[in-house]
């Protein structure tokens, strides 16, 4: 079993749609969680950290459920520019472990 | 205000040659991570280093791969006797602390092609 698992997608959604990604992690000792965004053939960039209380940044909302060991990302009012691969990350004990990513394509 | 700098950006090697990839972390960062990304796959952890120390190399293949982060100069990922399966993007990332709660900053990656 992979340490961090994500549905690879692709998720094809129309502009303006709301889309949600989930991610599960297997190591209950994981301490911190993040969502990164990676555009094609580019380096990953931090989208947002994920806090136990949940957090929101504009159109993006992240949630953490430690009991079920999953993390979610909600994107509201999707834009064409949101098209990318979204990487879920769990960290702890010297490592940041990345999921394989969920590909999102927002269609005009 | 330079970010993480990796070079070369692109490297072509023939089977059996050596590849050396360099990474200079962001100013003030003393923690370096190397990741490998195969086409259409996720980032796979390879090694975590601090200055002059390898902290965790559990993701490194046991043979042909080595990494260092000397007191002076960049971190280097070295692949000896490359094979076609080594063709990938190699990303370096740095962080300011070792508390694993902070942001990882990535370089633009080094893309290795083995002919």
mmCIF file with all atom_site columns, C-alpha atoms in Angstrom:
data_model
loop_
_atom_site.group_PDB
_atom_site.id
_atom_site.type_symbol
_atom_site.label_atom_id
_atom_site.label_alt_id
_atom_site.label_comp_id
_atom_site.label_asym_id
_atom_site.label_entity_id
_atom_site.label_seq_id
_atom_site.pdbx_PDB_ins_code
_atom_site.Cartn_x
_atom_site.Cartn_y
_atom_site.Cartn_z
_atom_site.occupancy
_atom_site.B_iso_or_equiv
_atom_site.pdbx_formal_charge
_atom_site.auth_seq_id
_atom_site.auth_comp_id
_atom_site.auth_asym_id
_atom_site.auth_atom_id
_atom_site.pdbx_PDB_model_num
ATOM 1   C CA . UNK A 1 1   ? 0.000   0.000  0.000   1.00 0.00 ? 1   UNK A CA 1
ATOM 2   C CA . UNK A 1 2   ? 1.292   3.443  -0.889  1.00 0.00 ? 2   UNK A CA 1
ATOM 3   C CA . UNK A 1 3   ? 1.894   5.826  1.991   1.00 0.00 ? 3   UNK A CA 1
ATOM 4   C CA . UNK A 1 4   ? -0.151  8.548  0.337   1.00 0.00 ? 4   UNK A CA 1
ATOM 5   C CA . UNK A 1 5   ? -2.866  7.609  -2.127  1.00 0.00 ? 5   UNK A CA 1
ATOM 6   C CA . UNK A 1 6   ? -4.804  9.760  -4.536  1.00 0.00 ? 6   UNK A CA 1
ATOM 7   C CA . UNK A 1 7   ? -7.222  9.157  -7.378  1.00 0.00 ? 7   UNK A CA 1
ATOM 8   C CA . UNK A 1 8   ? -5.135  9.975  -10.465 1.00 0.00 ? 8   UNK A CA 1
ATOM 9   C CA . UNK A 1 9   ? -8.123  11.327 -12.389 1.00 0.00 ? 9   UNK A CA 1
ATOM 10  C CA . UNK A 1 10  ? -8.284  13.039 -14.754 1.00 0.00 ? 10  UNK A CA 1
ATOM 11  C CA . UNK A 1 11  ? -11.117 15.169 -13.509 1.00 0.00 ? 11  UNK A CA 1
ATOM 12  C CA . UNK A 1 12  ? -12.583 17.102 -16.437 1.00 0.00 ? 12  UNK A CA 1
ATOM 13  C CA . UNK A 1 13  ? -14.898 19.834 -15.210 1.00 0.00 ? 13  UNK A CA 1
ATOM 14  C CA . UNK A 1 14  ? -16.490 22.906 -16.819 1.00 0.00 ? 14  UNK A CA 1
ATOM 15  C CA . UNK A 1 15  ? -15.474 26.396 -15.803 1.00 0.00 ? 15  UNK A CA 1
ATOM 16  C CA . UNK A 1 16  ? -17.310 27.495 -12.700 1.00 0.00 ? 16  UNK A CA 1
ATOM 17  C CA . UNK A 1 17  ? -17.781 23.986 -11.348 1.00 0.00 ? 17  UNK A CA 1
ATOM 18  C CA . UNK A 1 18  ? -16.892 22.851 -7.852  1.00 0.00 ? 18  UNK A CA 1
ATOM 19  C CA . UNK A 1 19  ? -14.522 19.909 -7.651  1.00 0.00 ? 19  UNK A CA 1
ATOM 20  C CA . UNK A 1 20  ? -13.215 17.933 -4.690  1.00 0.00 ? 20  UNK A CA 1
ATOM 21  C CA . UNK A 1 21  ? -10.151 15.721 -4.329  1.00 0.00 ? 21  UNK A CA 1
ATOM 22  C CA . UNK A 1 22  ? -9.475  13.258 -1.563  1.00 0.00 ? 22  UNK A CA 1
ATOM 23  C CA . UNK A 1 23  ? -6.247  11.761 -0.388  1.00 0.00 ? 23  UNK A CA 1
ATOM 24  C CA . UNK A 1 24  ? -5.539  9.059  2.192   1.00 0.00 ? 24  UNK A CA 1
ATOM 25  C CA . UNK A 1 25  ? -2.358  8.487  4.156   1.00 0.00 ? 25  UNK A CA 1
ATOM 26  C CA . UNK A 1 26  ? -1.276  5.312  5.894   1.00 0.00 ? 26  UNK A CA 1
ATOM 27  C CA . UNK A 1 27  ? 1.188   6.568  8.501   1.00 0.00 ? 27  UNK A CA 1
ATOM 28  C CA . UNK A 1 28  ? -0.741  7.627  11.576  1.00 0.00 ? 28  UNK A CA 1
ATOM 29  C CA . UNK A 1 29  ? 2.419   9.346  12.842  1.00 0.00 ? 29  UNK A CA 1
ATOM 30  C CA . UNK A 1 30  ? 2.276   11.890 10.016  1.00 0.00 ? 30  UNK A CA 1
ATOM 31  C CA . UNK A 1 31  ? 2.392   15.340 11.493  1.00 0.00 ? 31  UNK A CA 1
ATOM 32  C CA . UNK A 1 32  ? 1.798   17.892 8.776   1.00 0.00 ? 32  UNK A CA 1
ATOM 33  C CA . UNK A 1 33  ? -0.130  17.928 5.556   1.00 0.00 ? 33  UNK A CA 1
ATOM 34  C CA . UNK A 1 34  ? -0.070  20.009 2.407   1.00 0.00 ? 34  UNK A CA 1
ATOM 35  C CA . UNK A 1 35  ? -1.484  20.384 -1.061  1.00 0.00 ? 35  UNK A CA 1
ATOM 36  C CA . UNK A 1 36  ? 0.949   21.225 -3.842  1.00 0.00 ? 36  UNK A CA 1
ATOM 37  C CA . UNK A 1 37  ? 0.177   22.112 -7.403  1.00 0.00 ? 37  UNK A CA 1
ATOM 38  C CA . UNK A 1 38  ? 2.290   20.943 -10.324 1.00 0.00 ? 38  UNK A CA 1
ATOM 39  C CA . UNK A 1 39  ? 1.897   22.255 -13.839 1.00 0.00 ? 39  UNK A CA 1
ATOM 40  C CA . UNK A 1 40  ? 3.058   20.117 -16.738 1.00 0.00 ? 40  UNK A CA 1
ATOM 41  C CA . UNK A 1 41  ? 6.839   19.663 -16.682 1.00 0.00 ? 41  UNK A CA 1
ATOM 42  C CA . UNK A 1 42  ? 7.244   22.253 -13.935 1.00 0.00 ? 42  UNK A CA 1
ATOM 43  C CA . UNK A 1 43  ? 8.276   22.048 -10.312 1.00 0.00 ? 43  UNK A CA 1
ATOM 44  C CA . UNK A 1 44  ? 5.657   21.550 -7.569  1.00 0.00 ? 44  UNK A CA 1
ATOM 45  C CA . UNK A 1 45  ? 4.561   24.657 -5.718  1.00 0.00 ? 45  UNK A CA 1
ATOM 46  C CA . UNK A 1 46  ? 2.789   24.906 -2.390  1.00 0.00 ? 46  UNK A CA 1
ATOM 47  C CA . UNK A 1 47  ? -0.923  25.554 -2.737  1.00 0.00 ? 47  UNK A CA 1
ATOM 48  C CA . UNK A 1 48  ? -1.824  25.408 0.928   1.00 0.00 ? 48  UNK A CA 1
ATOM 49  C CA . UNK A 1 49  ? -1.061  23.755 4.214   1.00 0.00 ? 49  UNK A CA 1
ATOM 50  C CA . UNK A 1 50  ? -3.809  21.657 5.791   1.00 0.00 ? 50  UNK A CA 1
ATOM 51  C CA . UNK A 1 51  ? -4.782  22.227 9.401   1.00 0.00 ? 51  UNK A CA 1
ATOM 52  C CA . UNK A 1 52  ? -6.879  20.067 11.686  1.00 0.00 ? 52  UNK A CA 1
ATOM 53  C CA . UNK A 1 53  ? -9.475  22.797 11.960  1.00 0.00 ? 53  UNK A CA 1
ATOM 54  C CA . UNK A 1 54  ? -9.717  23.110 8.191   1.00 0.00 ? 54  UNK A CA 1
ATOM 55  C CA . UNK A 1 55  ? -8.610  26.151 6.297   1.00 0.00 ? 55  UNK A CA 1
ATOM 56  C CA . UNK A 1 56  ? -9.702  28.255 3.378   1.00 0.00 ? 56  UNK A CA 1
ATOM 57  C CA . UNK A 1 57  ? -7.803  30.406 0.930   1.00 0.00 ? 57  UNK A CA 1
ATOM 58  C CA . UNK A 1 58  ? -10.058 32.131 -1.541  1.00 0.00 ? 58  UNK A CA 1
ATOM 59  C CA . UNK A 1 59  ? -11.703 29.488 -3.698  1.00 0.00 ? 59  UNK A CA 1
ATOM 60  C CA . UNK A 1 60  ? -9.714  26.674 -2.075  1.00 0.00 ? 60  UNK A CA 1
ATOM 61  C CA . UNK A 1 61  ? -10.691 24.804 1.080   1.00 0.00 ? 61  UNK A CA 1
ATOM 62  C CA . UNK A 1 62  ? -8.631  22.058 2.702   1.00 0.00 ? 62  UNK A CA 1
ATOM 63  C CA . UNK A 1 63  ? -9.799  19.639 5.374   1.00 0.00 ? 63  UNK A CA 1
ATOM 64  C CA . UNK A 1 64  ? -8.002  17.060 7.484   1.00 0.00 ? 64  UNK A CA 1
ATOM 65  C CA . UNK A 1 65  ? -9.625  14.067 9.137   1.00 0.00 ? 65  UNK A CA 1
ATOM 66  C CA . UNK A 1 66  ? -7.036  12.429 11.387  1.00 0.00 ? 66  UNK A CA 1
ATOM 67  C CA . UNK A 1 67  ? -9.371  9.688  12.592  1.00 0.00 ? 67  UNK A CA 1
ATOM 68  C CA . UNK A 1 68  ? -9.965  8.469  9.047   1.00 0.00 ? 68  UNK A CA 1
ATOM 69  C CA . UNK A 1 69  ? -6.540  9.563  7.818   1.00 0.00 ? 69  UNK A CA 1
ATOM 70  C CA . UNK A 1 70  ? -7.694  11.506 4.843   1.00 0.00 ? 70  UNK A CA 1
ATOM 71  C CA . UNK A 1 71  ? -7.233  14.988 3.466   1.00 0.00 ? 71  UNK A CA 1
ATOM 72  C CA . UNK A 1 72  ? -9.470  16.812 1.053   1.00 0.00 ? 72  UNK A CA 1
ATOM 73  C CA . UNK A 1 73  ? -9.210  19.788 -1.265  1.00 0.00 ? 73  UNK A CA 1
ATOM 74  C CA . UNK A 1 74  ? -12.251 21.632 -2.546  1.00 0.00 ? 74  UNK A CA 1
ATOM 75  C CA . UNK A 1 75  ? -12.004 24.075 -5.426  1.00 0.00 ? 75  UNK A CA 1
ATOM 76  C CA . UNK A 1 76  ? -14.975 26.347 -6.022  1.00 0.00 ? 76  UNK A CA 1
ATOM 77  C CA . UNK A 1 77  ? -15.737 28.310 -9.173  1.00 0.00 ? 77  UNK A CA 1
ATOM 78  C CA . UNK A 1 78  ? -13.056 26.498 -11.194 1.00 0.00 ? 78  UNK A CA 1
ATOM 79  C CA . UNK A 1 79  ? -10.977 28.583 -13.584 1.00 0.00 ? 79  UNK A CA 1
ATOM 80  C CA . UNK A 1 80  ? -9.151  27.456 -16.703 1.00 0.00 ? 80  UNK A CA 1
ATOM 81  C CA . UNK A 1 81  ? -5.940  28.344 -14.892 1.00 0.00 ? 81  UNK A CA 1
ATOM 82  C CA . UNK A 1 82  ? -6.701  25.743 -12.207 1.00 0.00 ? 82  UNK A CA 1
ATOM 83  C CA . UNK A 1 83  ? -5.853  22.999 -14.720 1.00 0.00 ? 83  UNK A CA 1
ATOM 84  C CA . UNK A 1 84  ? -2.887  21.190 -13.184 1.00 0.00 ? 84  UNK A CA 1
ATOM 85  C CA . UNK A 1 85  ? -1.955  18.156 -11.131 1.00 0.00 ? 85  UNK A CA 1
ATOM 86  C CA . UNK A 1 86  ? -2.665  18.443 -7.409  1.00 0.00 ? 86  UNK A CA 1
ATOM 87  C CA . UNK A 1 87  ? -0.306  16.613 -5.088  1.00 0.00 ? 87  UNK A CA 1
ATOM 88  C CA . UNK A 1 88  ? -1.217  15.596 -1.566  1.00 0.00 ? 88  UNK A CA 1
ATOM 89  C CA . UNK A 1 89  ? 1.676   15.538 0.915   1.00 0.00 ? 89  UNK A CA 1
ATOM 90  C CA . UNK A 1 90  ? 2.074   14.027 4.364   1.00 0.00 ? 90  UNK A CA 1
ATOM 91  C CA . UNK A 1 91  ? 5.171   14.731 6.401   1.00 0.00 ? 91  UNK A CA 1
ATOM 92  C CA . UNK A 1 92  ? 6.878   13.351 9.467   1.00 0.00 ? 92  UNK A CA 1
ATOM 93  C CA . UNK A 1 93  ? 10.034  11.543 10.488  1.00 0.00 ? 93  UNK A CA 1
ATOM 94  C CA . UNK A 1 94  ? 12.414  13.194 8.034   1.00 0.00 ? 94  UNK A CA 1
ATOM 95  C CA . UNK A 1 95  ? 10.229  12.818 4.994   1.00 0.00 ? 95  UNK A CA 1
ATOM 96  C CA . UNK A 1 96  ? 7.699   14.656 2.968   1.00 0.00 ? 96  UNK A CA 1
ATOM 97  C CA . UNK A 1 97  ? 5.780   11.912 1.153   1.00 0.00 ? 97  UNK A CA 1
ATOM 98  C CA . UNK A 1 98  ? 3.963   12.910 -2.014  1.00 0.00 ? 98  UNK A CA 1
ATOM 99  C CA . UNK A 1 99  ? 0.958   11.222 -3.542  1.00 0.00 ? 99  UNK A CA 1
ATOM 100 C CA . UNK A 1 100 ? 1.047   10.542 -7.256  1.00 0.00 ? 100 UNK A CA 1
ATOM 101 C CA . UNK A 1 101 ? -1.277  13.455 -7.877  1.00 0.00 ? 101 UNK A CA 1
ATOM 102 C CA . UNK A 1 102 ? -4.753  14.080 -9.214  1.00 0.00 ? 102 UNK A CA 1
ATOM 103 C CA . UNK A 1 103 ? -4.988  15.653 -12.619 1.00 0.00 ? 103 UNK A CA 1
ATOM 104 C CA . UNK A 1 104 ? -7.570  18.393 -13.110 1.00 0.00 ? 104 UNK A CA 1
ATOM 105 C CA . UNK A 1 105 ? -8.613  19.823 -16.445 1.00 0.00 ? 105 UNK A CA 1
ATOM 106 C CA . UNK A 1 106 ? -11.014 22.736 -16.441 1.00 0.00 ? 106 UNK A CA 1
ATOM 107 C CA . UNK A 1 107 ? -12.874 23.062 -19.735 1.00 0.00 ? 107 UNK A CA 1
ATOM 108 C CA . UNK A 1 108 ? -14.119 26.254 -21.320 1.00 0.00 ? 108 UNK A CA 1
ATOM 109 C CA . UNK B 2 1   ? 16.385  36.663 -3.956  1.00 0.00 ? 1   UNK B CA 1
ATOM 110 C CA . UNK B 2 2   ? 17.248  33.430 -5.690  1.00 0.00 ? 2   UNK B CA 1
ATOM 111 C CA . UNK B 2 3   ? 15.179  30.340 -5.139  1.00 0.00 ? 3   UNK B CA 1
ATOM 112 C CA . UNK B 2 4   ? 16.427  26.780 -5.271  1.00 0.00 ? 4   UNK B CA 1
ATOM 113 C CA . UNK B 2 5   ? 18.848  26.520 -8.152  1.00 0.00 ? 5   UNK B CA 1
ATOM 114 C CA . UNK B 2 6   ? 19.400  23.279 -10.001 1.00 0.00 ? 6   UNK B CA 1
ATOM 115 C CA . UNK B 2 7   ? 21.773  22.569 -12.823 1.00 0.00 ? 7   UNK B CA 1
ATOM 116 C CA . UNK B 2 8   ? 21.982  21.355 -15.404 1.00 0.00 ? 8   UNK B CA 1
ATOM 117 C CA . UNK B 2 9   ? 18.353  21.728 -16.416 1.00 0.00 ? 9   UNK B CA 1
ATOM 118 C CA . UNK B 2 10  ? 18.768  19.078 -19.075 1.00 0.00 ? 10  UNK B CA 1
ATOM 119 C CA . UNK B 2 11  ? 21.395  16.369 -19.240 1.00 0.00 ? 11  UNK B CA 1
ATOM 120 C CA . UNK B 2 12  ? 21.875  13.680 -21.852 1.00 0.00 ? 12  UNK B CA 1
ATOM 121 C CA . UNK B 2 13  ? 24.055  10.699 -21.092 1.00 0.00 ? 13  UNK B CA 1
ATOM 122 C CA . UNK B 2 14  ? 24.816  7.415  -22.796 1.00 0.00 ? 14  UNK B CA 1
ATOM 123 C CA . UNK B 2 15  ? 24.408  4.161  -20.913 1.00 0.00 ? 15  UNK B CA 1
ATOM 124 C CA . UNK B 2 16  ? 27.347  3.572  -18.608 1.00 0.00 ? 16  UNK B CA 1
ATOM 125 C CA . UNK B 2 17  ? 28.281  7.237  -18.183 1.00 0.00 ? 17  UNK B CA 1
ATOM 126 C CA . UNK B 2 18  ? 28.011  9.243  -14.989 1.00 0.00 ? 18  UNK B CA 1
ATOM 127 C CA . UNK B 2 19  ? 25.472  11.961 -14.245 1.00 0.00 ? 19  UNK B CA 1
ATOM 128 C CA . UNK B 2 20  ? 26.037  14.712 -11.678 1.00 0.00 ? 20  UNK B CA 1
ATOM 129 C CA . UNK B 2 21  ? 23.151  16.915 -10.684 1.00 0.00 ? 21  UNK B CA 1
ATOM 130 C CA . UNK B 2 22  ? 23.660  19.991 -8.537  1.00 0.00 ? 22  UNK B CA 1
ATOM 131 C CA . UNK B 2 23  ? 21.358  21.831 -6.197  1.00 0.00 ? 23  UNK B CA 1
ATOM 132 C CA . UNK B 2 24  ? 21.895  25.074 -4.331  1.00 0.00 ? 24  UNK B CA 1
ATOM 133 C CA . UNK B 2 25  ? 19.208  25.569 -1.677  1.00 0.00 ? 25  UNK B CA 1
ATOM 134 C CA . UNK B 2 26  ? 17.538  28.855 -0.960  1.00 0.00 ? 26  UNK B CA 1
ATOM 135 C CA . UNK B 2 27  ? 19.544  31.286 1.096   1.00 0.00 ? 27  UNK B CA 1
ATOM 136 C CA . UNK B 2 28  ? 19.235  30.419 4.755   1.00 0.00 ? 28  UNK B CA 1
ATOM 137 C CA . UNK B 2 29  ? 18.058  26.859 4.095   1.00 0.00 ? 29  UNK B CA 1
ATOM 138 C CA . UNK B 2 30  ? 20.232  24.040 5.354   1.00 0.00 ? 30  UNK B CA 1
ATOM 139 C CA . UNK B 2 31  ? 17.938  21.094 4.592   1.00 0.00 ? 31  UNK B CA 1
ATOM 140 C CA . UNK B 2 32  ? 17.898  19.537 1.143   1.00 0.00 ? 32  UNK B CA 1
ATOM 141 C CA . UNK B 2 33  ? 15.696  16.831 -0.312  1.00 0.00 ? 33  UNK B CA 1
ATOM 142 C CA . UNK B 2 34  ? 16.022  15.020 -3.615  1.00 0.00 ? 34  UNK B CA 1
ATOM 143 C CA . UNK B 2 35  ? 13.030  13.535 -5.422  1.00 0.00 ? 35  UNK B CA 1
ATOM 144 C CA . UNK B 2 36  ? 12.743  11.602 -8.660  1.00 0.00 ? 36  UNK B CA 1
ATOM 145 C CA . UNK B 2 37  ? 9.758   11.839 -10.969 1.00 0.00 ? 37  UNK B CA 1
ATOM 146 C CA . UNK B 2 38  ? 9.265   9.384  -13.794 1.00 0.00 ? 38  UNK B CA 1
ATOM 147 C CA . UNK B 2 39  ? 7.023   10.415 -16.706 1.00 0.00 ? 39  UNK B CA 1
ATOM 148 C CA . UNK B 2 40  ? 3.343   10.395 -15.712 1.00 0.00 ? 40  UNK B CA 1
ATOM 149 C CA . UNK B 2 41  ? 4.231   9.388  -12.139 1.00 0.00 ? 41  UNK B CA 1
ATOM 150 C CA . UNK B 2 42  ? 4.470   11.085 -8.764  1.00 0.00 ? 42  UNK B CA 1
ATOM 151 C CA . UNK B 2 43  ? 7.438   12.390 -6.864  1.00 0.00 ? 43  UNK B CA 1
ATOM 152 C CA . UNK B 2 44  ? 9.422   9.661  -5.172  1.00 0.00 ? 44  UNK B CA 1
ATOM 153 C CA . UNK B 2 45  ? 11.538  10.579 -2.148  1.00 0.00 ? 45  UNK B CA 1
ATOM 154 C CA . UNK B 2 46  ? 15.203  9.709  -2.533  1.00 0.00 ? 46  UNK B CA 1
ATOM 155 C CA . UNK B 2 47  ? 17.296  11.356 0.160   1.00 0.00 ? 47  UNK B CA 1
ATOM 156 C CA . UNK B 2 48  ? 17.274  14.044 2.843   1.00 0.00 ? 48  UNK B CA 1
ATOM 157 C CA . UNK B 2 49  ? 20.487  15.822 3.730   1.00 0.00 ? 49  UNK B CA 1
ATOM 158 C CA . UNK B 2 50  ? 21.740  18.517 6.021   1.00 0.00 ? 50  UNK B CA 1
ATOM 159 C CA . UNK B 2 51  ? 25.133  20.122 5.698   1.00 0.00 ? 51  UNK B CA 1
ATOM 160 C CA . UNK B 2 52  ? 27.751  17.339 5.721   1.00 0.00 ? 52  UNK B CA 1
ATOM 161 C CA . UNK B 2 53  ? 25.185  14.760 6.842   1.00 0.00 ? 53  UNK B CA 1
ATOM 162 C CA . UNK B 2 54  ? 22.907  12.285 5.150   1.00 0.00 ? 54  UNK B CA 1
ATOM 163 C CA . UNK B 2 55  ? 19.872  12.067 7.405   1.00 0.00 ? 55  UNK B CA 1
ATOM 164 C CA . UNK B 2 56  ? 17.665  9.659  5.470   1.00 0.00 ? 56  UNK B CA 1
ATOM 165 C CA . UNK B 2 57  ? 18.588  7.877  2.263   1.00 0.00 ? 57  UNK B CA 1
ATOM 166 C CA . UNK B 2 58  ? 15.915  5.230  2.416   1.00 0.00 ? 58  UNK B CA 1
ATOM 167 C CA . UNK B 2 59  ? 14.620  6.150  -1.034  1.00 0.00 ? 59  UNK B CA 1
ATOM 168 C CA . UNK B 2 60  ? 17.952  5.874  -2.789  1.00 0.00 ? 60  UNK B CA 1
ATOM 169 C CA . UNK B 2 61  ? 18.742  2.782  -4.845  1.00 0.00 ? 61  UNK B CA 1
ATOM 170 C CA . UNK B 2 62  ? 21.467  0.838  -3.077  1.00 0.00 ? 62  UNK B CA 1
ATOM 171 C CA . UNK B 2 63  ? 23.799  0.843  -6.051  1.00 0.00 ? 63  UNK B CA 1
ATOM 172 C CA . UNK B 2 64  ? 25.067  3.531  -8.397  1.00 0.00 ? 64  UNK B CA 1
ATOM 173 C CA . UNK B 2 65  ? 23.348  6.433  -6.602  1.00 0.00 ? 65  UNK B CA 1
ATOM 174 C CA . UNK B 2 66  ? 24.963  8.705  -4.038  1.00 0.00 ? 66  UNK B CA 1
ATOM 175 C CA . UNK B 2 67  ? 24.315  12.147 -2.627  1.00 0.00 ? 67  UNK B CA 1
ATOM 176 C CA . UNK B 2 68  ? 26.261  14.694 -0.671  1.00 0.00 ? 68  UNK B CA 1
ATOM 177 C CA . UNK B 2 69  ? 25.829  18.155 0.755   1.00 0.00 ? 69  UNK B CA 1
ATOM 178 C CA . UNK B 2 70  ? 29.268  19.494 1.635   1.00 0.00 ? 70  UNK B CA 1
ATOM 179 C CA . UNK B 2 71  ? 30.014  22.295 4.034   1.00 0.00 ? 71  UNK B CA 1
ATOM 180 C CA . UNK B 2 72  ? 30.699  24.569 1.086   1.00 0.00 ? 72  UNK B CA 1
ATOM 181 C CA . UNK B 2 73  ? 28.986  24.347 -2.260  1.00 0.00 ? 73  UNK B CA 1
ATOM 182 C CA . UNK B 2 74  ? 25.862  22.754 -3.624  1.00 0.00 ? 74  UNK B CA 1
ATOM 183 C CA . UNK B 2 75  ? 24.306  19.408 -2.895  1.00 0.00 ? 75  UNK B CA 1
ATOM 184 C CA . UNK B 2 76  ? 25.183  16.833 -5.527  1.00 0.00 ? 76  UNK B CA 1
ATOM 185 C CA . UNK B 2 77  ? 23.252  13.789 -6.657  1.00 0.00 ? 77  UNK B CA 1
ATOM 186 C CA . UNK B 2 78  ? 25.536  11.411 -8.485  1.00 0.00 ? 78  UNK B CA 1
ATOM 187 C CA . UNK B 2 79  ? 24.420  8.524  -10.661 1.00 0.00 ? 79  UNK B CA 1
ATOM 188 C CA . UNK B 2 80  ? 27.123  6.197  -11.853 1.00 0.00 ? 80  UNK B CA 1
ATOM 189 C CA . UNK B 2 81  ? 26.862  3.895  -14.861 1.00 0.00 ? 81  UNK B CA 1
ATOM 190 C CA . UNK B 2 82  ? 23.493  5.255  -15.888 1.00 0.00 ? 82  UNK B CA 1
ATOM 191 C CA . UNK B 2 83  ? 20.874  3.005  -17.445 1.00 0.00 ? 83  UNK B CA 1
ATOM 192 C CA . UNK B 2 84  ? 17.813  3.903  -19.488 1.00 0.00 ? 84  UNK B CA 1
ATOM 193 C CA . UNK B 2 85  ? 15.577  3.479  -16.444 1.00 0.00 ? 85  UNK B CA 1
ATOM 194 C CA . UNK B 2 86  ? 17.357  6.404  -14.789 1.00 0.00 ? 86  UNK B CA 1
ATOM 195 C CA . UNK B 2 87  ? 15.771  8.768  -17.308 1.00 0.00 ? 87  UNK B CA 1
ATOM 196 C CA . UNK B 2 88  ? 13.571  11.024 -15.191 1.00 0.00 ? 88  UNK B CA 1
ATOM 197 C CA . UNK B 2 89  ? 13.176  14.489 -13.752 1.00 0.00 ? 89  UNK B CA 1
ATOM 198 C CA . UNK B 2 90  ? 15.165  14.955 -10.559 1.00 0.00 ? 90  UNK B CA 1
ATOM 199 C CA . UNK B 2 91  ? 13.851  17.660 -8.279  1.00 0.00 ? 91  UNK B CA 1
ATOM 200 C CA . UNK B 2 92  ? 15.678  19.204 -5.386  1.00 0.00 ? 92  UNK B CA 1
ATOM 201 C CA . UNK B 2 93  ? 13.832  20.968 -2.589  1.00 0.00 ? 93  UNK B CA 1
ATOM 202 C CA . UNK B 2 94  ? 14.987  22.884 0.431   1.00 0.00 ? 94  UNK B CA 1
ATOM 203 C CA . UNK B 2 95  ? 13.462  23.937 3.707   1.00 0.00 ? 95  UNK B CA 1
ATOM 204 C CA . UNK B 2 96  ? 14.513  26.250 6.470   1.00 0.00 ? 96  UNK B CA 1
ATOM 205 C CA . UNK B 2 97  ? 13.864  23.886 9.351   1.00 0.00 ? 97  UNK B CA 1
ATOM 206 C CA . UNK B 2 98  ? 13.834  20.211 10.122  1.00 0.00 ? 98  UNK B CA 1
ATOM 207 C CA . UNK B 2 99  ? 10.419  20.330 11.748  1.00 0.00 ? 99  UNK B CA 1
ATOM 208 C CA . UNK B 2 100 ? 8.642   18.989 8.652   1.00 0.00 ? 100 UNK B CA 1
ATOM 209 C CA . UNK B 2 101 ? 5.860   21.485 9.097   1.00 0.00 ? 101 UNK B CA 1
ATOM 210 C CA . UNK B 2 102 ? 7.165   24.111 6.772   1.00 0.00 ? 102 UNK B CA 1
ATOM 211 C CA . UNK B 2 103 ? 7.019   24.635 3.077   1.00 0.00 ? 103 UNK B CA 1
ATOM 212 C CA . UNK B 2 104 ? 9.323   22.799 0.735   1.00 0.00 ? 104 UNK B CA 1
ATOM 213 C CA . UNK B 2 105 ? 10.684  25.022 -2.017  1.00 0.00 ? 105 UNK B CA 1
ATOM 214 C CA . UNK B 2 106 ? 11.510  23.215 -5.222  1.00 0.00 ? 106 UNK B CA 1
ATOM 215 C CA . UNK B 2 107 ? 14.008  23.892 -7.934  1.00 0.00 ? 107 UNK B CA 1
ATOM 216 C CA . UNK B 2 108 ? 12.977  23.669 -11.566 1.00 0.00 ? 108 UNK B CA 1
ATOM 217 C CA . UNK B 2 109 ? 14.388  20.183 -11.829 1.00 0.00 ? 109 UNK B CA 1
ATOM 218 C CA . UNK B 2 110 ? 17.084  18.450 -13.820 1.00 0.00 ? 110 UNK B CA 1
ATOM 219 C CA . UNK B 2 111 ? 15.837  16.282 -16.638 1.00 0.00 ? 111 UNK B CA 1
ATOM 220 C CA . UNK B 2 112 ? 18.106  13.340 -17.322 1.00 0.00 ? 112 UNK B CA 1
ATOM 221 C CA . UNK B 2 113 ? 17.839  11.435 -20.584 1.00 0.00 ? 113 UNK B CA 1
ATOM 222 C CA . UNK B 2 114 ? 19.827  8.260  -20.977 1.00 0.00 ? 114 UNK B CA 1
ATOM 223 C CA . UNK B 2 115 ? 20.349  7.131  -24.546 1.00 0.00 ? 115 UNK B CA 1
#
